[in-house]
Amino acid sequence: MSINDDAVDEFPQINPENPQLDLKTKLAYGAGDFGPAITGNISIFFLLVFFTNVAGIPAGLAGSILMIGKIWDAINDPIIGMLSDRTKSRRWGRRLPWMFYGAIPFGIIFFLQWIIPPFTANQSNNIWPLFWYYVVIGLLSQVIYTVVSLPYTAMTPELTQDYDERTNLNSFRFAFSISGSILSLVLAKIIFSIIGDRQQQYLVLAAVSAVIAVLALYICIFGVRDRILAFEAKRNQIAQPASLPFFQQLKIVFSNRPFLFVIGIYLFSWLGVQVTATTLPYFVVNCMGLTDADVPTVIIAVQGTALIMLFFWSALSKKIGKKVVYFLGMISWIIAAGGLFFLQPSQLVLMYVMAVMAGVGVSTAYLIPWSLIPDVIDLDEYNTGQRREGIFYGFMVLLQKLGLALGIFLVGNALQSAGFQATTAGQPLPIQPESALFAIRLSVGPLPTIFLILGLFLTYFYPITREMHAEIMMKLKARRENSGV
């Protein structure tokens, strides 16, 4: 894919071989995940609640809406990843054009997801038109999210090739990501307390979040541009092998054994995150007897702890390794999940203790899998002579969205099977049957625990160590020197 634009006179005088990134670049890169984190976090915690308690869609149908979008995502994520690998632009490089032109449509589509079109006056006849409206918006949303987020994530190995610096860079990324998540919850708490109408609450929240998301993406684009173009200039000096057909690239990607471990670790980690996040608002209101306004406070306890722990885990990983850090975080989270299952309405202090313990583990679910994937890409370059960040990150983004959709699908259908009662805006929340309450407890405790244990099993056998990565980078450097670059 070639982008026609005005050529710049020369590339920035930055040494892309220098593994150390300046603070400005790290902050700008982190800002790229700030906006999508705000919009994504609102979707994670409130979209199913919005569908069932505001739009009046039954829980099973609501849980199916995003799952339908993931069928399309299975196609568009790797394709956009491959296209971003092939993009050519002197002004923007391979990744930034996608973000530059996709940022504004990203904000618009997100806002449209929170509108309730009045197709008919009869609410019971409005369910299926609303279902298909949200399916269409969901399909568009997944494509445009991929357009901005996949090229963004694929920039990590292009910004630095150092094993530990990548972990540090990802700590900045997820510090901004979690900060965006916390800001979304603060905004939700403020807006929910000011505006009484539930439908208007979500419209205002969506509008404010969309504007912030678009601005943050442009801060990232212009902040990392010099470093990315310097990397591109260096990469273009090396003779690149002919690009392989799409399905042959897929075959090579999935023959990369460490990559299979990484996607398994990430899928199970993210399923644990999404199932917990989707269930938590129901748990706080229906099992703990609190109100909608209390939900953001509980979630902030989780996300705030995760934010604080990010840099601690990043520093500790340099001493004890990424795998050990992941184990420590997951164990804390598993203990918290077990505690939430047995928690009673009178144990509010203990609920916040469990939220903090879960946050300790959530931070490693963010940090470690994304720190492993650049090392896998280096191994692929060593084996094939090509850098295919886009297609590798395409599958990571696919798994991120699959985790979100599958989490909502599982929770939504579990609630409907258990007799959960949906409602519409303006109506009081119904009293849920004991079977629905038990399903909520299962979804916040034992179900994510199963996913986390499976992730731990794969992490134990993950093969790339710091020593192995150092050897790969040494051989790549020797190959480049032999090619005269």
Short mmCIF file of C-alpha atoms in Angstrom, two decimals:
data_model
loop_
_atom_site.label_atom_id
_atom_site.label_comp_id
_atom_site.label_asym_id
_atom_site.label_seq_id
_atom_site.Cartn_x
_atom_site.Cartn_y
_atom_site.Cartn_z
CA MET A 1 0.00 0.00 0.00
CA SER A 2 1.46 3.33 -1.01
CA ILE A 3 0.37 6.70 0.37
CA ASN A 4 0.94 9.70 -1.88
CA ASP A 5 2.13 12.66 0.13
CA ASP A 6 4.69 15.45 -0.06
CA ALA A 7 8.18 14.18 0.62
CA VAL A 8 10.13 15.58 3.51
CA ASP A 9 13.63 16.89 2.73
CA GLU A 10 15.44 14.54 5.05
CA PHE A 11 14.75 12.11 7.85
CA PRO A 12 15.20 13.22 11.48
CA GLN A 13 18.73 12.97 12.84
CA ILE A 14 17.90 10.28 15.39
CA ASN A 15 19.85 7.08 15.84
CA PRO A 16 17.28 4.26 15.74
CA GLU A 17 19.92 1.81 17.00
CA ASN A 18 20.05 3.65 20.35
CA PRO A 19 17.93 1.45 22.65
CA GLN A 20 17.26 4.25 25.13
CA LEU A 21 14.20 6.40 24.42
CA ASP A 22 13.85 9.95 25.70
CA LEU A 23 11.01 10.80 28.07
CA LYS A 24 9.17 12.84 25.43
CA THR A 25 8.93 9.84 23.10
CA LYS A 26 7.77 7.52 25.88
CA LEU A 27 5.09 9.97 26.99
CA ALA A 28 3.90 10.54 23.42
CA TYR A 29 3.76 6.81 22.77
CA GLY A 30 1.82 6.26 25.99
CA ALA A 31 -0.71 8.93 24.93
CA GLY A 32 -1.64 6.75 21.96
CA ASP A 33 -3.32 4.26 24.28
CA PHE A 34 -4.91 6.92 26.50
CA GLY A 35 -7.87 7.70 24.24
CA PRO A 36 -8.70 4.17 23.12
CA ALA A 37 -8.44 3.12 26.79
CA ILE A 38 -11.09 5.64 27.76
CA THR A 39 -13.51 4.46 25.09
CA GLY A 40 -12.60 0.80 25.53
CA ASN A 41 -12.99 0.89 29.31
CA ILE A 42 -16.44 2.45 29.04
CA SER A 43 -17.44 -0.33 26.64
CA ILE A 44 -15.98 -3.02 28.89
CA PHE A 45 -17.75 -1.92 32.05
CA PHE A 46 -20.95 -0.33 30.79
CA LEU A 47 -21.90 -1.60 27.33
CA LEU A 48 -23.68 -4.75 28.47
CA VAL A 49 -25.36 -2.77 31.27
CA PHE A 50 -26.38 -0.12 28.72
CA PHE A 51 -27.89 -2.75 26.42
CA THR A 52 -29.82 -4.56 29.17
CA ASN A 53 -30.76 -1.70 31.54
CA VAL A 54 -31.12 1.29 29.19
CA ALA A 55 -31.83 0.04 25.66
CA GLY A 56 -33.97 -2.84 26.99
CA ILE A 57 -32.29 -5.62 25.00
CA PRO A 58 -32.41 -9.10 26.61
CA ALA A 59 -29.06 -10.16 28.11
CA GLY A 60 -28.53 -13.04 25.66
CA LEU A 61 -29.05 -10.85 22.59
CA ALA A 62 -26.95 -8.10 24.14
CA GLY A 63 -24.08 -10.51 24.71
CA SER A 64 -24.32 -11.70 21.10
CA ILE A 65 -23.97 -8.24 19.52
CA LEU A 66 -20.21 -7.87 19.94
CA MET A 67 -19.65 -11.55 19.32
CA ILE A 68 -21.04 -11.12 15.80
CA GLY A 69 -18.52 -8.36 15.20
CA LYS A 70 -15.69 -10.69 16.15
CA ILE A 71 -16.46 -13.02 13.26
CA TRP A 72 -15.64 -10.09 10.97
CA ASP A 73 -12.69 -9.18 13.18
CA ALA A 74 -11.14 -12.57 12.54
CA ILE A 75 -10.74 -11.37 8.96
CA ASN A 76 -9.99 -7.66 9.18
CA ASP A 77 -7.34 -7.64 11.94
CA PRO A 78 -4.67 -9.72 10.16
CA ILE A 79 -5.49 -8.03 6.82
CA ILE A 80 -5.04 -4.51 8.21
CA GLY A 81 -1.89 -5.68 9.97
CA MET A 82 -0.46 -6.95 6.69
CA LEU A 83 -1.49 -3.77 4.85
CA SER A 84 0.21 -1.61 7.47
CA ASP A 85 3.39 -3.66 6.97
CA ARG A 86 3.21 -2.79 3.25
CA THR A 87 2.26 0.88 3.63
CA LYS A 88 4.79 3.37 2.23
CA SER A 89 4.80 7.05 3.15
CA ARG A 90 7.82 9.34 3.44
CA ARG A 91 5.85 11.78 5.54
CA TRP A 92 4.34 9.27 7.99
CA GLY A 93 6.06 5.89 7.64
CA ARG A 94 4.14 2.61 7.68
CA ARG A 95 1.96 2.93 10.80
CA LEU A 96 1.11 6.58 11.34
CA PRO A 97 -1.06 7.17 8.21
CA TRP A 98 -3.61 4.69 9.55
CA MET A 99 -3.82 6.50 12.87
CA PHE A 100 -3.85 9.97 11.30
CA TYR A 101 -6.78 9.30 8.97
CA GLY A 102 -8.64 6.97 11.33
CA ALA A 103 -8.70 9.05 14.53
CA ILE A 104 -11.77 11.22 13.81
CA PRO A 105 -13.94 8.38 12.40
CA PHE A 106 -12.94 6.41 15.51
CA GLY A 107 -14.48 9.05 17.78
CA ILE A 108 -17.65 9.37 15.69
CA ILE A 109 -18.37 5.63 15.53
CA PHE A 110 -17.82 5.27 19.27
CA PHE A 111 -20.41 7.98 19.97
CA LEU A 112 -23.00 6.36 17.67
CA GLN A 113 -22.76 3.18 19.75
CA TRP A 114 -24.54 4.90 22.65
CA ILE A 115 -27.55 6.28 20.77
CA ILE A 116 -30.94 4.56 21.10
CA PRO A 117 -32.84 5.18 17.84
CA PRO A 118 -36.66 5.17 18.38
CA PHE A 119 -37.54 2.75 15.60
CA THR A 120 -41.02 2.07 17.02
CA ALA A 121 -43.14 3.44 19.85
CA ASN A 122 -43.70 -0.07 21.22
CA GLN A 123 -40.64 -1.10 23.21
CA SER A 124 -41.16 -4.82 22.62
CA ASN A 125 -41.16 -4.21 18.85
CA ASN A 126 -38.03 -2.10 19.12
CA ILE A 127 -35.76 -4.89 20.35
CA TRP A 128 -34.82 -6.44 17.01
CA PRO A 129 -34.33 -3.13 15.12
CA LEU A 130 -32.08 -2.00 17.97
CA PHE A 131 -30.24 -5.32 17.85
CA TRP A 132 -29.40 -4.91 14.17
CA TYR A 133 -28.50 -1.23 14.61
CA TYR A 134 -25.94 -2.13 17.28
CA VAL A 135 -24.65 -5.04 15.18
CA VAL A 136 -23.96 -2.70 12.24
CA ILE A 137 -22.36 -0.06 14.46
CA GLY A 138 -20.38 -2.82 16.15
CA LEU A 139 -19.01 -4.04 12.81
CA LEU A 140 -17.94 -0.52 11.85
CA SER A 141 -16.53 0.03 15.32
CA GLN A 142 -14.31 -3.05 15.13
CA VAL A 143 -12.86 -2.04 11.77
CA ILE A 144 -12.06 1.54 12.77
CA TYR A 145 -10.68 0.44 16.14
CA THR A 146 -8.32 -1.89 14.28
CA VAL A 147 -7.29 0.94 11.95
CA VAL A 148 -6.02 3.10 14.84
CA SER A 149 -4.99 0.56 17.47
CA LEU A 150 -3.20 -2.11 15.47
CA PRO A 151 -0.61 0.19 13.80
CA TYR A 152 -0.14 1.85 17.19
CA THR A 153 0.72 -1.38 18.98
CA ALA A 154 2.95 -2.49 16.08
CA MET A 155 5.22 0.51 16.69
CA THR A 156 6.63 -0.93 19.94
CA PRO A 157 9.47 -2.97 18.37
CA GLU A 158 10.16 -0.13 15.93
CA LEU A 159 10.75 2.40 18.71
CA THR A 160 13.38 0.28 20.51
CA GLN A 161 15.03 -3.10 20.01
CA ASP A 162 16.20 -3.52 23.61
CA TYR A 163 14.72 -6.41 25.66
CA ASP A 164 14.23 -4.46 28.92
CA GLU A 165 13.55 -1.07 27.31
CA ARG A 166 10.53 -2.60 25.60
CA THR A 167 9.12 -3.62 28.96
CA ASN A 168 9.73 -0.08 30.22
CA LEU A 169 8.08 1.40 27.11
CA ASN A 170 5.07 -0.83 27.64
CA SER A 171 4.90 0.31 31.26
CA PHE A 172 4.46 3.88 29.95
CA ARG A 173 1.89 2.68 27.45
CA PHE A 174 -0.18 0.89 30.06
CA ALA A 175 0.28 3.65 32.61
CA PHE A 176 -1.51 5.90 30.14
CA SER A 177 -3.95 3.12 29.29
CA ILE A 178 -4.92 2.54 32.91
CA SER A 179 -4.95 6.32 33.56
CA GLY A 180 -7.39 6.64 30.68
CA SER A 181 -9.47 3.86 32.17
CA ILE A 182 -9.50 5.62 35.55
CA LEU A 183 -10.39 8.96 33.91
CA SER A 184 -13.31 7.29 32.14
CA LEU A 185 -14.59 6.08 35.51
CA VAL A 186 -14.12 9.50 37.11
CA LEU A 187 -16.02 11.06 34.21
CA ALA A 188 -18.73 8.42 34.59
CA LYS A 189 -19.06 9.09 38.32
CA ILE A 190 -19.29 12.88 37.76
CA ILE A 191 -21.71 12.65 34.85
CA PHE A 192 -23.89 10.02 36.53
CA SER A 193 -24.15 12.18 39.66
CA ILE A 194 -25.07 15.34 37.69
CA ILE A 195 -27.45 13.88 35.09
CA GLY A 196 -30.40 11.85 36.30
CA ASP A 197 -31.61 10.39 32.99
CA ARG A 198 -29.73 7.15 32.30
CA GLN A 199 -29.83 7.50 28.51
CA GLN A 200 -28.48 11.06 28.64
CA GLN A 201 -25.76 9.94 31.06
CA TYR A 202 -24.27 7.61 28.48
CA LEU A 203 -24.64 10.07 25.59
CA VAL A 204 -22.73 12.80 27.43
CA LEU A 205 -20.11 10.34 28.65
CA ALA A 206 -19.61 9.01 25.10
CA ALA A 207 -19.31 12.51 23.59
CA VAL A 208 -16.71 13.72 26.11
CA SER A 209 -14.72 10.49 25.85
CA ALA A 210 -14.71 10.55 22.04
CA VAL A 211 -13.22 14.07 21.93
CA ILE A 212 -10.48 13.16 24.43
CA ALA A 213 -9.68 9.95 22.51
CA VAL A 214 -9.19 11.75 19.20
CA LEU A 215 -6.95 14.44 20.71
CA ALA A 216 -4.78 11.84 22.47
CA LEU A 217 -4.24 9.92 19.23
CA TYR A 218 -2.95 13.04 17.46
CA ILE A 219 -0.60 13.81 20.37
CA CYS A 220 0.89 10.34 19.90
CA ILE A 221 1.18 10.66 16.13
CA PHE A 222 3.17 13.89 16.19
CA GLY A 223 5.16 12.92 19.29
CA VAL A 224 6.65 9.65 17.96
CA ARG A 225 6.90 10.64 14.28
CA ASP A 226 10.61 11.56 14.32
CA ARG A 227 11.68 8.29 15.95
CA ILE A 228 9.46 6.20 13.65
CA LEU A 229 10.76 7.91 10.50
CA ALA A 230 14.35 7.40 11.66
CA PHE A 231 13.62 3.68 12.08
CA GLU A 232 11.99 3.57 8.64
CA ALA A 233 14.99 5.28 7.04
CA LYS A 234 17.29 2.68 8.58
CA ARG A 235 15.01 -0.20 7.60
CA ASN A 236 14.74 1.00 3.99
CA GLN A 237 18.52 0.87 3.61
CA ILE A 238 18.35 -2.90 4.01
CA ALA A 239 17.30 -4.94 1.01
CA GLN A 240 13.91 -6.39 1.91
CA PRO A 241 12.91 -9.85 0.67
CA ALA A 242 9.91 -9.98 -1.63
CA SER A 243 6.65 -9.80 0.29
CA LEU A 244 4.95 -13.16 0.63
CA PRO A 245 1.26 -13.88 -0.10
CA PHE A 246 -1.09 -13.37 2.83
CA PHE A 247 -1.81 -17.03 3.58
CA GLN A 248 1.86 -17.95 3.33
CA GLN A 249 2.60 -15.22 5.89
CA LEU A 250 -0.07 -16.70 8.15
CA LYS A 251 1.56 -20.11 7.85
CA ILE A 252 4.95 -18.67 8.86
CA VAL A 253 3.43 -16.70 11.74
CA PHE A 254 1.74 -19.76 13.19
CA SER A 255 4.84 -21.88 12.78
CA ASN A 256 6.53 -19.51 15.26
CA ARG A 257 6.21 -21.62 18.41
CA PRO A 258 6.85 -18.84 20.97
CA PHE A 259 4.14 -16.76 19.29
CA LEU A 260 1.60 -19.51 19.92
CA PHE A 261 2.48 -19.37 23.61
CA VAL A 262 2.14 -15.56 23.66
CA ILE A 263 -1.30 -15.50 22.04
CA GLY A 264 -2.47 -18.23 24.41
CA ILE A 265 -1.16 -16.34 27.46
CA TYR A 266 -2.73 -13.11 26.26
CA LEU A 267 -6.09 -14.66 25.35
CA PHE A 268 -6.52 -16.29 28.77
CA SER A 269 -5.27 -13.18 30.59
CA TRP A 270 -7.61 -10.92 28.68
CA LEU A 271 -10.56 -13.27 29.10
CA GLY A 272 -9.97 -13.04 32.84
CA VAL A 273 -9.94 -9.24 32.61
CA GLN A 274 -13.02 -8.97 30.41
CA VAL A 275 -15.21 -11.46 32.27
CA THR A 276 -14.39 -9.77 35.58
CA ALA A 277 -14.88 -6.27 34.17
CA THR A 278 -18.19 -7.14 32.51
CA THR A 279 -19.57 -8.78 35.64
CA LEU A 280 -18.34 -6.28 38.22
CA PRO A 281 -21.09 -3.64 37.74
CA TYR A 282 -23.75 -6.35 38.20
CA PHE A 283 -21.90 -7.73 41.22
CA VAL A 284 -21.62 -4.33 42.95
CA VAL A 285 -25.30 -3.45 42.43
CA ASN A 286 -27.07 -6.80 42.71
CA CYS A 287 -24.85 -8.82 45.08
CA MET A 288 -23.40 -6.07 47.29
CA GLY A 289 -26.54 -3.91 47.41
CA LEU A 290 -24.85 -0.69 46.20
CA THR A 291 -25.93 1.75 43.46
CA ASP A 292 -24.76 2.51 39.92
CA ALA A 293 -22.89 5.54 41.28
CA ASP A 294 -20.74 3.22 43.44
CA VAL A 295 -19.57 1.11 40.50
CA PRO A 296 -16.86 3.52 39.25
CA THR A 297 -15.38 3.76 42.77
CA VAL A 298 -14.89 0.00 43.00
CA ILE A 299 -13.41 -0.18 39.50
CA ILE A 300 -11.06 2.73 40.27
CA ALA A 301 -9.72 0.68 43.20
CA VAL A 302 -8.80 -2.06 40.72
CA GLN A 303 -7.44 0.21 38.00
CA GLY A 304 -5.66 2.57 40.40
CA THR A 305 -3.78 -0.32 41.96
CA ALA A 306 -2.89 -1.65 38.51
CA LEU A 307 -1.51 1.78 37.55
CA ILE A 308 0.65 2.01 40.68
CA MET A 309 1.97 -1.53 40.23
CA LEU A 310 2.94 -1.15 36.56
CA PHE A 311 6.28 0.55 37.15
CA PHE A 312 7.02 -1.69 40.13
CA TRP A 313 6.54 -4.80 37.98
CA SER A 314 8.55 -3.24 35.13
CA ALA A 315 11.52 -2.63 37.43
CA LEU A 316 11.19 -6.02 39.14
CA SER A 317 11.10 -7.87 35.81
CA LYS A 318 14.67 -6.70 35.10
CA LYS A 319 15.81 -8.57 38.22
CA ILE A 320 13.65 -11.69 38.34
CA GLY A 321 12.31 -11.96 34.78
CA LYS A 322 8.96 -11.45 33.07
CA LYS A 323 7.65 -14.95 33.77
CA VAL A 324 8.12 -14.73 37.55
CA VAL A 325 6.46 -11.31 37.63
CA TYR A 326 3.47 -12.73 35.75
CA PHE A 327 3.15 -15.61 38.23
CA LEU A 328 3.22 -13.27 41.24
CA GLY A 329 0.53 -11.02 39.80
CA MET A 330 -1.77 -13.84 38.76
CA ILE A 331 -1.59 -15.53 42.17
CA SER A 332 -2.76 -12.31 43.85
CA TRP A 333 -5.64 -12.02 41.38
CA ILE A 334 -6.72 -15.66 41.82
CA ILE A 335 -6.91 -15.19 45.60
CA ALA A 336 -9.03 -12.05 45.08
CA ALA A 337 -11.39 -13.83 42.65
CA GLY A 338 -12.00 -16.56 45.22
CA GLY A 339 -12.73 -13.96 47.86
CA LEU A 340 -15.25 -12.11 45.67
CA PHE A 341 -17.25 -15.29 45.13
CA PHE A 342 -17.96 -15.62 48.87
CA LEU A 343 -18.28 -11.89 49.66
CA GLN A 344 -21.46 -10.73 51.45
CA PRO A 345 -23.20 -7.29 51.33
CA SER A 346 -21.98 -6.37 54.82
CA GLN A 347 -18.30 -6.87 53.88
CA LEU A 348 -17.71 -3.64 51.97
CA VAL A 349 -14.20 -3.03 53.33
CA LEU A 350 -13.17 -6.55 52.33
CA MET A 351 -14.61 -5.90 48.86
CA TYR A 352 -12.15 -3.03 48.38
CA VAL A 353 -9.29 -5.19 49.68
CA MET A 354 -10.18 -7.80 47.05
CA ALA A 355 -10.35 -5.05 44.41
CA VAL A 356 -6.82 -3.92 45.28
CA MET A 357 -5.51 -7.51 45.15
CA ALA A 358 -7.15 -8.01 41.76
CA GLY A 359 -5.52 -4.79 40.54
CA VAL A 360 -2.10 -6.20 41.44
CA GLY A 361 -2.73 -9.06 39.02
CA VAL A 362 -4.48 -7.01 36.34
CA SER A 363 -1.33 -4.89 35.91
CA THR A 364 0.69 -7.97 34.92
CA ALA A 365 -2.07 -9.08 32.52
CA TYR A 366 -1.58 -5.73 30.75
CA LEU A 367 2.20 -5.56 30.90
CA ILE A 368 3.74 -8.98 30.38
CA PRO A 369 2.05 -10.40 27.24
CA TRP A 370 2.61 -7.13 25.33
CA SER A 371 6.26 -7.14 26.46
CA LEU A 372 6.75 -10.65 25.07
CA ILE A 373 5.43 -10.06 21.54
CA PRO A 374 8.33 -7.82 20.31
CA ASP A 375 10.78 -10.60 21.20
CA VAL A 376 8.74 -13.02 19.09
CA ILE A 377 8.92 -10.57 16.15
CA ASP A 378 12.71 -10.40 16.47
CA LEU A 379 12.85 -14.19 16.30
CA ASP A 380 10.68 -14.10 13.18
CA GLU A 381 13.03 -11.57 11.56
CA TYR A 382 15.99 -13.80 12.37
CA ASN A 383 14.25 -16.82 10.81
CA THR A 384 12.78 -15.12 7.71
CA GLY A 385 14.67 -11.85 7.11
CA GLN A 386 11.42 -9.85 7.23
CA ARG A 387 9.83 -7.66 9.88
CA ARG A 388 6.10 -8.33 10.08
CA GLU A 389 5.03 -6.34 13.13
CA GLY A 390 1.63 -5.63 11.60
CA ILE A 391 0.49 -9.19 11.12
CA PHE A 392 1.75 -10.33 14.55
CA TYR A 393 0.10 -7.41 16.32
CA GLY A 394 -2.98 -7.98 14.17
CA PHE A 395 -3.56 -11.25 15.97
CA MET A 396 -2.85 -9.65 19.35
CA VAL A 397 -5.45 -6.94 18.71
CA LEU A 398 -7.83 -9.61 17.43
CA LEU A 399 -7.41 -11.53 20.68
CA GLN A 400 -7.94 -8.34 22.70
CA LYS A 401 -11.27 -7.74 21.00
CA LEU A 402 -12.15 -11.44 21.00
CA GLY A 403 -11.59 -11.45 24.75
CA LEU A 404 -13.92 -8.47 25.12
CA ALA A 405 -16.62 -9.98 22.93
CA LEU A 406 -16.35 -13.50 24.34
CA GLY A 407 -16.41 -12.15 27.89
CA ILE A 408 -19.59 -10.18 27.24
CA PHE A 409 -21.09 -13.10 25.31
CA LEU A 410 -20.40 -15.57 28.14
CA VAL A 411 -21.67 -13.26 30.87
CA GLY A 412 -24.71 -12.13 28.90
CA ASN A 413 -25.86 -15.64 28.07
CA ALA A 414 -25.11 -16.91 31.58
CA LEU A 415 -27.28 -14.15 33.04
CA GLN A 416 -30.12 -14.78 30.60
CA SER A 417 -30.02 -18.53 31.26
CA ALA A 418 -30.14 -17.78 34.99
CA GLY A 419 -33.28 -15.63 34.60
CA PHE A 420 -31.72 -12.13 34.76
CA GLN A 421 -34.40 -9.44 34.30
CA ALA A 422 -33.65 -6.67 31.77
CA THR A 423 -35.20 -3.21 31.96
CA THR A 424 -35.37 0.06 30.01
CA ALA A 425 -34.45 3.65 30.76
CA GLY A 426 -36.92 5.29 33.14
CA GLN A 427 -37.96 2.06 34.83
CA PRO A 428 -36.74 0.94 38.30
CA LEU A 429 -34.23 -1.89 38.42
CA PRO A 430 -35.99 -5.21 39.11
CA ILE A 431 -35.12 -7.55 41.98
CA GLN A 432 -33.08 -10.37 40.48
CA PRO A 433 -33.77 -14.06 41.27
CA GLU A 434 -31.30 -16.10 43.32
CA SER A 435 -30.26 -18.03 40.20
CA ALA A 436 -29.15 -14.76 38.50
CA LEU A 437 -27.24 -13.68 41.61
CA PHE A 438 -25.42 -17.03 41.71
CA ALA A 439 -24.53 -16.67 38.00
CA ILE A 440 -23.06 -13.24 38.74
CA ARG A 441 -20.92 -14.69 41.53
CA LEU A 442 -19.69 -17.49 39.29
CA SER A 443 -18.76 -14.98 36.61
CA VAL A 444 -16.78 -12.75 38.97
CA GLY A 445 -14.92 -15.57 40.74
CA PRO A 446 -14.50 -19.15 39.45
CA LEU A 447 -14.82 -18.40 35.70
CA PRO A 448 -11.94 -15.89 35.45
CA THR A 449 -9.89 -18.09 37.80
CA ILE A 450 -10.02 -20.93 35.26
CA PHE A 451 -8.71 -18.62 32.51
CA LEU A 452 -5.92 -17.28 34.73
CA ILE A 453 -4.71 -20.77 35.66
CA LEU A 454 -4.57 -21.75 31.97
CA GLY A 455 -2.50 -18.63 31.29
CA LEU A 456 -0.09 -19.55 34.08
CA PHE A 457 0.37 -23.02 32.58
CA LEU A 458 1.38 -21.56 29.19
CA THR A 459 3.66 -18.95 30.78
CA TYR A 460 5.62 -21.66 32.56
CA PHE A 461 6.56 -23.24 29.22
CA TYR A 462 7.19 -19.99 27.26
CA PRO A 463 10.66 -20.53 25.67
CA ILE A 464 12.26 -17.08 24.99
CA THR A 465 14.47 -15.97 27.88
CA ARG A 466 16.53 -12.78 28.21
CA GLU A 467 19.65 -14.75 27.23
CA MET A 468 18.01 -16.25 24.16
CA HIS A 469 16.77 -12.82 23.04
CA ALA A 470 20.25 -11.31 23.48
CA GLU A 471 21.66 -14.02 21.23
CA ILE A 472 18.99 -13.33 18.58
CA MET A 473 19.74 -9.60 18.59
CA MET A 474 23.50 -10.24 18.37
CA LYS A 475 23.02 -12.43 15.30
CA LEU A 476 20.67 -9.89 13.69
CA LYS A 477 23.22 -7.13 14.26
CA ALA A 478 25.95 -9.26 12.68
CA ARG A 479 23.73 -9.96 9.68
CA ARG A 480 23.07 -6.24 9.17
CA GLU A 481 26.76 -5.43 9.44
CA ASN A 482 27.59 -8.10 6.87
CA SER A 483 25.04 -6.56 4.50
CA GLY A 484 26.97 -3.28 4.69
CA VAL A 485 24.35 -1.29 6.62
#
